[in-house]
Amino acid sequence: MKITTSPLSAGGLAPLFGLFSVLLAVTAPAQNAKTAGKEPVAPVEPVAVAPLQTNMDMPNSFHKYYGQRINNWRDSERTVAKVDLDSDLNLDGVINNNDPQDGGAFEGTPPGLQIGKGEMSKVVIRVIPYRVDFDGEVVVTLELDGINRNVSSGEFESFEQEQALTGRVRIWREASRKTLLLDSADPARRYVEFSSQYRVYPYNLPNEIPRVVYVEGVKPSPQHTGDLRLLLTCSHRAPGSDPKTFAESRKTLLKSFRTTFDHLLFTILPAPMPKEFVNNNVEANWVKVGAK
């Protein structure tokens, strides 16, 4: 058998390597001459970019039915009410539940609702009862959380870290700021609940549960957008349950009635955003309060 050798085999490449060595010897002094007396160029370090979306932007951490098994979490026989948060996300002075720009993905996608320091924005709370028979209480809750956009979980290591990296809001029951419900900078005012006995539910909902609340921008967000979250829940509290442990027990999946929920992101700006009111703000969805 005759074995033929390609011109580019080991023996054939030897002349090419020799020529390449000569070229390097000729060009190296020229390159050194060009860079003589100049500082070496440092390599460009990659810039770390914080994740835009976290697990807290869609409240799927509350329980798994959200957004995954739509026929289960919309089952009217397994929940006591449907809840909804709405606000003027498109800054036109109108809160329209049928306008996609005032709800849907805009509520959970940064920046969410943009509020300037020294102004308040109205947020509408809708609780739509289902006709179900049960014993116990209907409990509607509002709670504030900061979102850490430096980690995918969205959680902070400490309350102090959260305060350093997020804005601040206060939530009032009235536009006159008489009843303070929540304050993102006060650990004792991050959670509030409204309860109604089953014997009178849903007939006394307007008296027990606020139809609107007012979110006041207090401190701008120093780093990220959509760094605060208002979570609305509606759940069933069985007779004899301990209200002190209810905040955690309402997250339980296997219970008589599943908890329903909705949420809204906030970004606090140093000054109010320009707005193009279509109705001259006659609904008072935006209220100037002045810096405090």
GROMACS .gro file of C-alpha atoms in nm:
model
  292
    1MET     CA    1   0.000   0.000   0.000
    2LYS     CA    2   0.132   0.340  -0.098
    3ILE     CA    3   0.086   0.621   0.151
    4THR     CA    4   0.094   0.970   0.009
    5THR     CA    5   0.171   1.273   0.219
    6SER     CA    6  -0.021   1.602   0.178
    7PRO     CA    7   0.183   1.916   0.113
    8LEU     CA    8   0.036   2.057   0.442
    9SER     CA    9   0.138   1.758   0.651
   10ALA     CA   10   0.412   1.782   0.913
   11GLY     CA   11   0.690   1.786   0.653
   12GLY     CA   12   0.503   2.022   0.422
   13LEU     CA   13   0.431   2.275   0.699
   14ALA     CA   14   0.795   2.321   0.799
   15PRO     CA   15   0.871   2.586   0.531
   16LEU     CA   16   0.552   2.775   0.628
   17PHE     CA   17   0.655   2.786   0.995
   18GLY     CA   18   0.991   2.923   0.894
   19LEU     CA   19   0.834   3.198   0.686
   20PHE     CA   20   0.596   3.284   0.973
   21SER     CA   21   0.892   3.322   1.213
   22VAL     CA   22   1.059   3.565   0.975
   23LEU     CA   23   0.743   3.776   0.950
   24LEU     CA   24   0.713   3.795   1.328
   25ALA     CA   25   1.074   3.911   1.356
   26VAL     CA   26   1.015   4.187   1.102
   27THR     CA   27   0.681   4.315   1.238
   28ALA     CA   28   0.763   4.297   1.611
   29PRO     CA   29   1.000   4.600   1.613
   30ALA     CA   30   0.743   4.801   1.417
   31GLN     CA   31   0.471   4.720   1.669
   32ASN     CA   32   0.702   4.802   1.961
   33ALA     CA   33   0.781   5.136   1.800
   34LYS     CA   34   0.414   5.226   1.776
   35THR     CA   35   0.343   5.148   2.143
   36ALA     CA   36   0.666   5.289   2.286
   37GLY     CA   37   0.604   5.547   2.560
   38LYS     CA   38   0.232   5.465   2.586
   39GLU     CA   39   0.048   5.314   2.883
   40PRO     CA   40  -0.080   4.964   2.824
   41VAL     CA   41  -0.452   4.946   2.759
   42ALA     CA   42  -0.634   4.780   3.048
   43PRO     CA   43  -0.889   4.514   2.957
   44VAL     CA   44  -1.252   4.621   2.977
   45GLU     CA   45  -1.424   4.462   3.274
   46PRO     CA   46  -1.780   4.337   3.218
   47VAL     CA   47  -2.044   4.554   3.383
   48ALA     CA   48  -2.271   4.370   3.625
   49VAL     CA   49  -2.632   4.440   3.538
   50ALA     CA   50  -2.895   4.386   3.805
   51PRO     CA   51  -3.183   4.164   3.696
   52LEU     CA   52  -3.480   4.366   3.580
   53GLN     CA   53  -3.737   4.110   3.692
   54THR     CA   54  -3.745   3.925   4.023
   55ASN     CA   55  -3.962   3.657   4.174
   56MET     CA   56  -4.155   3.928   4.357
   57ASP     CA   57  -4.267   4.106   4.041
   58MET     CA   58  -4.521   3.834   3.987
   59PRO     CA   59  -4.647   3.719   4.327
   60ASN     CA   60  -4.610   3.350   4.240
   61SER     CA   61  -4.424   3.302   4.567
   62PHE     CA   62  -4.753   3.352   4.749
   63HIS     CA   63  -4.895   3.025   4.621
   64LYS     CA   64  -4.842   2.822   4.307
   65TYR     CA   65  -5.183   2.865   4.146
   66TYR     CA   66  -5.109   3.215   4.024
   67GLY     CA   67  -5.043   3.208   3.652
   68GLN     CA   68  -4.993   2.831   3.634
   69ARG     CA   69  -5.324   2.652   3.677
   70ILE     CA   70  -5.570   2.917   3.577
   71ASN     CA   71  -5.877   2.693   3.610
   72ASN     CA   72  -5.794   2.632   3.975
   73TRP     CA   73  -5.724   2.980   4.102
   74ARG     CA   74  -6.028   3.117   3.917
   75ASP     CA   75  -6.257   2.849   4.058
   76SER     CA   76  -6.533   3.052   4.228
   77GLU     CA   77  -6.627   2.763   4.455
   78ARG     CA   78  -6.285   2.754   4.617
   79THR     CA   79  -6.239   3.123   4.700
   80VAL     CA   80  -6.452   3.370   4.893
   81ALA     CA   81  -6.387   3.668   4.665
   82LYS     CA   82  -6.196   3.802   4.368
   83VAL     CA   83  -5.969   4.103   4.437
   84ASP     CA   84  -5.820   4.367   4.212
   85LEU     CA   85  -5.592   4.671   4.252
   86ASP     CA   86  -5.613   4.950   3.996
   87SER     CA   87  -5.440   5.285   3.957
   88ASP     CA   88  -5.363   5.554   3.701
   89LEU     CA   89  -5.056   5.388   3.553
   90ASN     CA   90  -5.071   5.582   3.225
   91LEU     CA   91  -5.096   5.919   3.409
   92ASP     CA   92  -5.405   6.049   3.226
   93GLY     CA   93  -5.609   6.126   3.538
   94VAL     CA   94  -5.850   5.835   3.489
   95ILE     CA   95  -5.847   5.491   3.653
   96ASN     CA   96  -6.003   5.262   3.398
   97ASN     CA   97  -6.034   4.892   3.476
   98ASN     CA   98  -6.088   4.820   3.105
   99ASP     CA   99  -5.777   5.005   2.988
  100PRO     CA  100  -5.479   4.767   2.947
  101GLN     CA  101  -5.243   5.057   3.024
  102ASP     CA  102  -5.398   5.091   3.369
  103GLY     CA  103  -5.359   4.727   3.466
  104GLY     CA  104  -5.240   4.384   3.367
  105ALA     CA  105  -4.868   4.349   3.298
  106PHE     CA  106  -4.809   4.719   3.368
  107GLU     CA  107  -4.891   4.658   3.736
  108GLY     CA  108  -4.617   4.397   3.778
  109THR     CA  109  -4.356   4.528   3.533
  110PRO     CA  110  -4.113   4.799   3.647
  111PRO     CA  111  -4.156   5.090   3.689
  112GLY     CA  112  -4.520   5.024   3.784
  113LEU     CA  113  -4.699   5.330   3.921
  114GLN     CA  114  -4.463   5.630   3.920
  115ILE     CA  115  -4.531   5.872   4.205
  116GLY     CA  116  -4.335   6.190   4.267
  117LYS     CA  117  -4.214   6.299   4.607
  118GLY     CA  118  -4.478   6.523   4.761
  119GLU     CA  119  -4.779   6.388   4.573
  120MET     CA  120  -5.038   6.118   4.631
  121SER     CA  121  -5.201   5.880   4.387
  122LYS     CA  122  -5.533   5.705   4.436
  123VAL     CA  123  -5.543   5.326   4.425
  124VAL     CA  124  -5.878   5.151   4.383
  125ILE     CA  125  -5.948   4.829   4.575
  126ARG     CA  126  -6.209   4.598   4.425
  127VAL     CA  127  -6.339   4.299   4.619
  128ILE     CA  128  -6.600   4.098   4.429
  129PRO     CA  129  -6.766   3.838   4.657
  130TYR     CA  130  -6.862   3.493   4.539
  131ARG     CA  131  -7.182   3.327   4.658
  132VAL     CA  132  -7.040   3.058   4.883
  133ASP     CA  133  -7.145   2.919   5.220
  134PHE     CA  134  -6.884   2.926   5.492
  135ASP     CA  135  -6.831   2.991   5.860
  136GLY     CA  136  -6.568   3.230   5.991
  137GLU     CA  137  -6.431   3.562   5.871
  138VAL     CA  138  -6.342   3.718   5.539
  139VAL     CA  139  -6.007   3.894   5.580
  140VAL     CA  140  -5.873   4.148   5.332
  141THR     CA  141  -5.509   4.250   5.384
  142LEU     CA  142  -5.274   4.514   5.247
  143GLU     CA  143  -4.900   4.484   5.290
  144LEU     CA  144  -4.585   4.659   5.167
  145ASP     CA  145  -4.259   4.494   5.064
  146GLY     CA  146  -3.934   4.624   4.921
  147ILE     CA  147  -3.791   4.451   4.613
  148ASN     CA  148  -3.419   4.384   4.586
  149ARG     CA  149  -3.332   4.394   4.217
  150ASN     CA  150  -2.974   4.285   4.283
  151VAL     CA  151  -3.091   3.924   4.336
  152SER     CA  152  -3.340   3.714   4.146
  153SER     CA  153  -3.541   3.632   4.460
  154GLY     CA  154  -3.616   4.000   4.517
  155GLU     CA  155  -3.556   3.963   4.892
  156PHE     CA  156  -3.329   4.174   5.112
  157GLU     CA  157  -3.096   4.038   5.376
  158SER     CA  158  -3.219   4.288   5.636
  159PHE     CA  159  -3.470   4.567   5.687
  160GLU     CA  160  -3.184   4.816   5.705
  161GLN     CA  161  -3.057   4.707   5.364
  162GLU     CA  162  -3.404   4.745   5.220
  163GLN     CA  163  -3.440   5.099   5.354
  164ALA     CA  164  -3.106   5.198   5.201
  165LEU     CA  165  -3.193   5.069   4.853
  166THR     CA  166  -3.563   5.146   4.812
  167GLY     CA  167  -3.792   5.445   4.809
  168ARG     CA  168  -4.054   5.517   5.074
  169VAL     CA  169  -4.432   5.542   5.057
  170ARG     CA  170  -4.709   5.602   5.307
  171ILE     CA  171  -5.060   5.474   5.241
  172TRP     CA  172  -5.357   5.667   5.375
  173ARG     CA  173  -5.724   5.581   5.393
  174GLU     CA  174  -5.832   5.934   5.298
  175ALA     CA  175  -5.695   6.209   5.074
  176SER     CA  176  -5.688   6.431   5.384
  177ARG     CA  177  -5.426   6.197   5.538
  178LYS     CA  178  -5.613   6.140   5.864
  179THR     CA  179  -5.579   5.761   5.889
  180LEU     CA  180  -5.237   5.614   5.819
  181LEU     CA  181  -5.262   5.251   5.709
  182LEU     CA  182  -4.908   5.161   5.598
  183ASP     CA  183  -4.557   5.305   5.597
  184SER     CA  184  -4.279   5.125   5.412
  185ALA     CA  185  -4.017   5.274   5.649
  186ASP     CA  186  -4.192   5.155   5.967
  187PRO     CA  187  -4.164   4.779   6.034
  188ALA     CA  188  -4.474   4.800   6.255
  189ARG     CA  189  -4.682   4.947   5.968
  190ARG     CA  190  -4.613   4.708   5.684
  191TYR     CA  191  -4.929   4.498   5.719
  192VAL     CA  192  -5.293   4.585   5.786
  193GLU     CA  193  -5.607   4.373   5.769
  194PHE     CA  194  -5.981   4.434   5.746
  195SER     CA  195  -6.218   4.156   5.855
  196SER     CA  196  -6.588   4.088   5.818
  197GLN     CA  197  -6.798   3.817   5.980
  198TYR     CA  198  -6.962   3.571   5.744
  199ARG     CA  199  -7.310   3.658   5.880
  200VAL     CA  200  -7.296   4.003   5.727
  201TYR     CA  201  -7.051   3.946   5.442
  202PRO     CA  202  -7.073   4.074   5.172
  203TYR     CA  203  -7.337   4.331   5.269
  204ASN     CA  204  -7.106   4.545   5.484
  205LEU     CA  205  -6.805   4.549   5.253
  206PRO     CA  206  -6.814   4.928   5.190
  207ASN     CA  207  -6.802   4.993   5.565
  208GLU     CA  208  -6.531   4.744   5.657
  209ILE     CA  209  -6.300   4.748   5.356
  210PRO     CA  210  -6.176   5.074   5.199
  211ARG     CA  211  -6.278   5.121   4.839
  212VAL     CA  212  -5.976   5.347   4.772
  213VAL     CA  213  -5.645   5.428   4.941
  214TYR     CA  214  -5.395   5.705   4.869
  215VAL     CA  215  -5.026   5.631   4.818
  216GLU     CA  216  -4.795   5.917   4.912
  217GLY     CA  217  -4.446   5.947   4.766
  218VAL     CA  218  -4.210   6.026   5.056
  219LYS     CA  219  -3.856   5.932   4.948
  220PRO     CA  220  -3.729   5.874   4.593
  221SER     CA  221  -3.597   5.536   4.486
  222PRO     CA  222  -3.214   5.566   4.495
  223GLN     CA  223  -3.124   5.283   4.258
  224HIS     CA  224  -3.396   5.084   4.090
  225THR     CA  225  -3.745   5.121   3.947
  226GLY     CA  226  -4.046   4.933   4.074
  227ASP     CA  227  -3.874   4.874   4.408
  228LEU     CA  228  -4.184   4.870   4.631
  229ARG     CA  229  -4.482   4.635   4.615
  230LEU     CA  230  -4.833   4.667   4.757
  231LEU     CA  231  -4.995   4.326   4.793
  232LEU     CA  232  -5.373   4.284   4.832
  233THR     CA  233  -5.514   3.952   4.955
  234CYS     CA  234  -5.855   3.816   5.045
  235SER     CA  235  -5.878   3.496   5.245
  236HIS     CA  236  -6.092   3.291   5.482
  237ARG     CA  237  -6.017   3.273   5.852
  238ALA     CA  238  -6.176   2.972   6.015
  239PRO     CA  239  -6.353   3.005   6.352
  240GLY     CA  240  -6.111   2.974   6.642
  241SER     CA  241  -5.804   3.054   6.433
  242ASP     CA  242  -5.529   3.260   6.589
  243PRO     CA  243  -5.516   3.606   6.426
  244LYS     CA  244  -5.149   3.632   6.525
  245THR     CA  245  -5.051   3.347   6.295
  246PHE     CA  246  -5.296   3.434   6.020
  247ALA     CA  247  -5.042   3.625   5.810
  248GLU     CA  248  -4.858   3.298   5.745
  249SER     CA  249  -5.151   3.056   5.755
  250ARG     CA  250  -5.330   3.238   5.471
  251LYS     CA  251  -5.048   3.126   5.240
  252THR     CA  252  -5.132   2.759   5.297
  253LEU     CA  253  -5.242   2.596   4.975
  254LEU     CA  254  -5.451   2.308   5.112
  255LYS     CA  255  -5.729   2.490   5.296
  256SER     CA  256  -6.104   2.529   5.268
  257PHE     CA  257  -6.080   2.844   5.057
  258ARG     CA  258  -5.771   2.955   4.871
  259THR     CA  259  -5.640   3.306   4.917
  260THR     CA  260  -5.683   3.540   4.621
  261PHE     CA  261  -5.443   3.827   4.560
  262ASP     CA  262  -5.326   4.108   4.337
  263HIS     CA  263  -5.034   4.347   4.359
  264LEU     CA  264  -4.895   4.675   4.230
  265LEU     CA  265  -4.539   4.807   4.195
  266PHE     CA  266  -4.435   5.162   4.288
  267THR     CA  267  -4.145   5.381   4.183
  268ILE     CA  268  -4.093   5.702   4.379
  269LEU     CA  269  -3.940   5.989   4.179
  270PRO     CA  270  -3.773   6.310   4.305
  271ALA     CA  271  -4.051   6.514   4.141
  272PRO     CA  272  -4.395   6.437   3.993
  273MET     CA  273  -4.410   6.312   3.636
  274PRO     CA  274  -4.573   6.536   3.371
  275LYS     CA  275  -4.933   6.430   3.318
  276GLU     CA  276  -5.181   6.482   3.037
  277PHE     CA  277  -5.516   6.478   3.215
  278VAL     CA  278  -5.809   6.395   2.990
  279ASN     CA  279  -6.062   6.517   3.248
  280ASN     CA  280  -5.866   6.790   3.428
  281ASN     CA  281  -5.814   6.544   3.718
  282VAL     CA  282  -6.174   6.593   3.835
  283GLU     CA  283  -6.165   6.248   3.998
  284ALA     CA  284  -5.875   6.366   4.218
  285ASN     CA  285  -5.667   6.063   4.131
  286TRP     CA  286  -5.358   6.280   4.189
  287VAL     CA  287  -5.321   6.502   4.494
  288LYS     CA  288  -5.035   6.739   4.578
  289VAL     CA  289  -4.939   6.724   4.943
  290GLY     CA  290  -4.606   6.909   4.954
  291ALA     CA  291  -4.278   6.772   5.084
  292LYS     CA  292  -4.266   6.659   5.446
   0.00000   0.00000   0.00000
